[in-house]
PDB file of C-alpha atoms in Angstrom:
ATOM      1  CA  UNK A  26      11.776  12.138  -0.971  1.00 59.00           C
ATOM      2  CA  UNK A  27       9.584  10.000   1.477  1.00 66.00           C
ATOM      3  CA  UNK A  28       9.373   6.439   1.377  1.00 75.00           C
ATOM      4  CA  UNK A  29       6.584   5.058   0.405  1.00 82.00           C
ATOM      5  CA  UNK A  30       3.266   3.891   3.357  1.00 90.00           C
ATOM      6  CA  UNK A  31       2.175   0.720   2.990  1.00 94.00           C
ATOM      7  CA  UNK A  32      -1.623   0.356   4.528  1.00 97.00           C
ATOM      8  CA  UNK A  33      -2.126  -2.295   7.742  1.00 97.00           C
ATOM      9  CA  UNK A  34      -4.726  -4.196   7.281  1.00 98.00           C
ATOM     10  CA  UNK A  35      -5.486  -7.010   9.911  1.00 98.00           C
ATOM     11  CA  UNK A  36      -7.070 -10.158   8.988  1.00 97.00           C
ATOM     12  CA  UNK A  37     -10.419 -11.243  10.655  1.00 97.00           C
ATOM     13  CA  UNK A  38      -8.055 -13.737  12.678  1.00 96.00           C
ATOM     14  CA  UNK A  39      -5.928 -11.760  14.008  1.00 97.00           C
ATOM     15  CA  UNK A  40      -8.500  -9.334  14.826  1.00 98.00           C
ATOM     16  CA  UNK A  41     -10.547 -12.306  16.805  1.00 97.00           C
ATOM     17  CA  UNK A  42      -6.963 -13.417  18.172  1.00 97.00           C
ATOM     18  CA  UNK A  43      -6.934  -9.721  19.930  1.00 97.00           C
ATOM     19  CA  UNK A  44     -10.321  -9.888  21.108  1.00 98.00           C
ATOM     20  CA  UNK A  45      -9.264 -13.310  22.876  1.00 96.00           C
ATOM     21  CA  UNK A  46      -5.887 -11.733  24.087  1.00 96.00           C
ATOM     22  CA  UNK A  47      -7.654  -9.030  25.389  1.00 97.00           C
ATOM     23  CA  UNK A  48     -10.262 -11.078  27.195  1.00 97.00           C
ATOM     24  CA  UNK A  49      -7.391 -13.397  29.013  1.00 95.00           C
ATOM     25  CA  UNK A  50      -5.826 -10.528  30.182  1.00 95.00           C
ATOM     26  CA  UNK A  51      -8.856  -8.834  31.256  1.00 97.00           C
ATOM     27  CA  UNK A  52      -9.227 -11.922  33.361  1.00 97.00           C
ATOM     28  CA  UNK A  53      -5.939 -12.936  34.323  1.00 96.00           C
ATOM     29  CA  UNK A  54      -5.364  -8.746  35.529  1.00 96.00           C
ATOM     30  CA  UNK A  55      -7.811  -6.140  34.763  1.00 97.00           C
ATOM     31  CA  UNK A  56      -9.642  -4.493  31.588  1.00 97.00           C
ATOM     32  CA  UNK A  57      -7.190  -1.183  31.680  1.00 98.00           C
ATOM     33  CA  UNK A  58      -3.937  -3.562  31.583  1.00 97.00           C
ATOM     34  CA  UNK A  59      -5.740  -5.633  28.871  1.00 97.00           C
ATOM     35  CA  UNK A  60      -6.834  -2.675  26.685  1.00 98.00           C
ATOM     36  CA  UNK A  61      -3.319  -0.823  27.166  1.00 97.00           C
ATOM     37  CA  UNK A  62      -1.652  -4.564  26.009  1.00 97.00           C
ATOM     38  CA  UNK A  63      -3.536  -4.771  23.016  1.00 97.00           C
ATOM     39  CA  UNK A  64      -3.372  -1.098  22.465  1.00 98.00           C
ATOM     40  CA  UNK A  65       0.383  -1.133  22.306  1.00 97.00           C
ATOM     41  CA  UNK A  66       0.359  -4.337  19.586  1.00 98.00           C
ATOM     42  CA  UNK A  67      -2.069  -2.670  17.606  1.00 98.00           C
ATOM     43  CA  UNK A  68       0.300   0.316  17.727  1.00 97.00           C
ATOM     44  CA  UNK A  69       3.149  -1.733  17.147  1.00 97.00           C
ATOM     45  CA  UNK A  70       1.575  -3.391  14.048  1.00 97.00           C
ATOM     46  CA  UNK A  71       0.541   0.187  12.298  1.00 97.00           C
ATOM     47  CA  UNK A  72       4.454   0.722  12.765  1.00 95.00           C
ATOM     48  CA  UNK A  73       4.979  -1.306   9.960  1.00 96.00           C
ATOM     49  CA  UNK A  74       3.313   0.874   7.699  1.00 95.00           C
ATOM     50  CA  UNK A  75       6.703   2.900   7.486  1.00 92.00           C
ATOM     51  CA  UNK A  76       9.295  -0.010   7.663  1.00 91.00           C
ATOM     52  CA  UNK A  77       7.482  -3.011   6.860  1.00 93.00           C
ATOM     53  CA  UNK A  78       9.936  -5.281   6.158  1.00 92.00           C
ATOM     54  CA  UNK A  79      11.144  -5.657   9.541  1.00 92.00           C
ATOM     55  CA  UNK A  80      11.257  -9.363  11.284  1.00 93.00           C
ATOM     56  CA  UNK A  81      12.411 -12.165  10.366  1.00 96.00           C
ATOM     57  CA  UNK A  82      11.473 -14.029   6.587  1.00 97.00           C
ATOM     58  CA  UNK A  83       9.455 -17.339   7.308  1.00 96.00           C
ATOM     59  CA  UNK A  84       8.821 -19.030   3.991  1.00 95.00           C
ATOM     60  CA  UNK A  85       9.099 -22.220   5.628  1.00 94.00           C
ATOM     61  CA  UNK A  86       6.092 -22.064   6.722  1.00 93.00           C
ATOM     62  CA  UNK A  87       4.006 -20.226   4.521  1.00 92.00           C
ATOM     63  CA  UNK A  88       5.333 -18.252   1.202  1.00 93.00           C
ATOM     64  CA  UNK A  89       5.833 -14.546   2.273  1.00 94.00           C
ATOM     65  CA  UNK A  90       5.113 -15.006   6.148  1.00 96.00           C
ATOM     66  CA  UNK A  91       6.910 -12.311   8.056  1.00 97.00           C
ATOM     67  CA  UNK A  92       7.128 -12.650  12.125  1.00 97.00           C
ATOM     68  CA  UNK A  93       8.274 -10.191  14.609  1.00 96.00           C
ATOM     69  CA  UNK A  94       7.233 -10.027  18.471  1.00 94.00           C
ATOM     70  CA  UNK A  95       6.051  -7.904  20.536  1.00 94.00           C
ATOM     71  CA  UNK A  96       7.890  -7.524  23.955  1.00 91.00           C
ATOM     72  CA  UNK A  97       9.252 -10.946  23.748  1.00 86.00           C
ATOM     73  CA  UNK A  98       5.745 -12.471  24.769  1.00 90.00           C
ATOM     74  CA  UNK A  99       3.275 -12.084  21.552  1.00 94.00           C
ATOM     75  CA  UNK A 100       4.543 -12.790  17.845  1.00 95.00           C
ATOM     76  CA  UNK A 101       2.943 -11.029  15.081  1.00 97.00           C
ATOM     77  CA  UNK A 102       2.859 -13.133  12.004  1.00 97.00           C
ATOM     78  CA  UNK A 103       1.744 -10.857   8.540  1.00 98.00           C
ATOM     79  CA  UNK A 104       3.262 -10.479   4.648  1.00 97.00           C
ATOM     80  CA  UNK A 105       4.042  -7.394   2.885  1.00 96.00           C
ATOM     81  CA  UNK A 106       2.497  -6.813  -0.984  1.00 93.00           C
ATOM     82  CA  UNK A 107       3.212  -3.901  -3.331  1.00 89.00           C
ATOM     83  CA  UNK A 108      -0.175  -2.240  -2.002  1.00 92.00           C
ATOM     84  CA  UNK A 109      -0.025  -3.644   2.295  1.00 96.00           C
ATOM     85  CA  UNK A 110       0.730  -5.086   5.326  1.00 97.00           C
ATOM     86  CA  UNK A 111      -1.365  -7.922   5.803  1.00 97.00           C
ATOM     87  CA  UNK A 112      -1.452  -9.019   9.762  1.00 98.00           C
ATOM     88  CA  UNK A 113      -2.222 -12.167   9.601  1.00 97.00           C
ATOM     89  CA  UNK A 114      -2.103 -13.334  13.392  1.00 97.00           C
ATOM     90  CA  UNK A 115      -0.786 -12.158  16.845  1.00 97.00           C
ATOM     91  CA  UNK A 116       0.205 -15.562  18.957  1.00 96.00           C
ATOM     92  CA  UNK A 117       0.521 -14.974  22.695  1.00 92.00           C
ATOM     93  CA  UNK A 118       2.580 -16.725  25.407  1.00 84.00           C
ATOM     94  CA  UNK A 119       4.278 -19.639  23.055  1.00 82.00           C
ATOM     95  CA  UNK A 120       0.921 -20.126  20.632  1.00 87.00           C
ATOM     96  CA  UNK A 121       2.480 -22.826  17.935  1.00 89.00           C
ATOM     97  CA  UNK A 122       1.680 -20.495  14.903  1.00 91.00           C
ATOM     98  CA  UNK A 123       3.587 -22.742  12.390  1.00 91.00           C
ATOM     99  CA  UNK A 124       1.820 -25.001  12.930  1.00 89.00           C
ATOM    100  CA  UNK A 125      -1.646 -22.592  12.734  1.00 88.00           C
ATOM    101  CA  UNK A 126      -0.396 -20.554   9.296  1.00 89.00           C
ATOM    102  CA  UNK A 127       1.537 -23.868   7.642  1.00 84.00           C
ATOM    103  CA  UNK A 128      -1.042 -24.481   4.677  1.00 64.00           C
ATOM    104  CA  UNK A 129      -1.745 -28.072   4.622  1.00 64.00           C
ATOM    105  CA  UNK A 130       0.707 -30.417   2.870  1.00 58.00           C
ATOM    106  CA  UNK A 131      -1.355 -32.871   0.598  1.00 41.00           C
ATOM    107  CA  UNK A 132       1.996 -34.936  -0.061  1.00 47.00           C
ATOM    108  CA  UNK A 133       2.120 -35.478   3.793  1.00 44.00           C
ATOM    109  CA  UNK A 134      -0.815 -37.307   3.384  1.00 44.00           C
ATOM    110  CA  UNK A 135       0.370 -40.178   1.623  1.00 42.00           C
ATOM    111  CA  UNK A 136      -0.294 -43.134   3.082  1.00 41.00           C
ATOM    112  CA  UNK A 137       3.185 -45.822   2.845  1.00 38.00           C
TER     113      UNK A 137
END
């Protein structure tokens, strides 16, 4: 019996967040190392399609919110539902994505 594949679907942030990784790194070294990088994280994120419940649980910051990283310098943030794996961001280099994927508070903005 196989286990069941769970679609990866990546959000139109993370998508953009890719585009901008891949244009730093473009920069910063060349467009081969760039599109290799952001090959290998796409890669890495379709992995999850097999074992998505990998990472580490984050409901402190947002219900559901799964992270994992990628060779220590991106993290992927995405949930799992009965049907996919949502990808909902991949932070480079020490990006505060708490702060980014924490849905506003309206209690924190009572005045005293």
């Amino acid at each position: 019996m196989s286990s069941p594949v769970y679609p990866v679907v990546f959000t139109p942030e993370a998508l953009e967040q890719l585009e901008e990784l891949y244009a730093y790194i473009a920069q910063a070294a060349s467009p081969v190392v760039a599109q290799r990088y952001t090959d290998a994280i796409v890669t890495y994120c379709e992995s999850l399609q097999t074992f998505p419940l990998r990472g580490t649980r984050r409901d402190d910051v947002r219900p559901g919110l799964r992270i994992t990283n990628y060779k220590g310098r991106a993290v992927i943030a995405f949930d799992v539902s009965a049907e996919r794996v949502n990808v909902i961001g991949v932070f480079y280099g020490g990006q505060d994505y708490e702060t980014t994927l924490n849905p506003p508070d309206s209690d924190s903005d009572i005045t005293q």
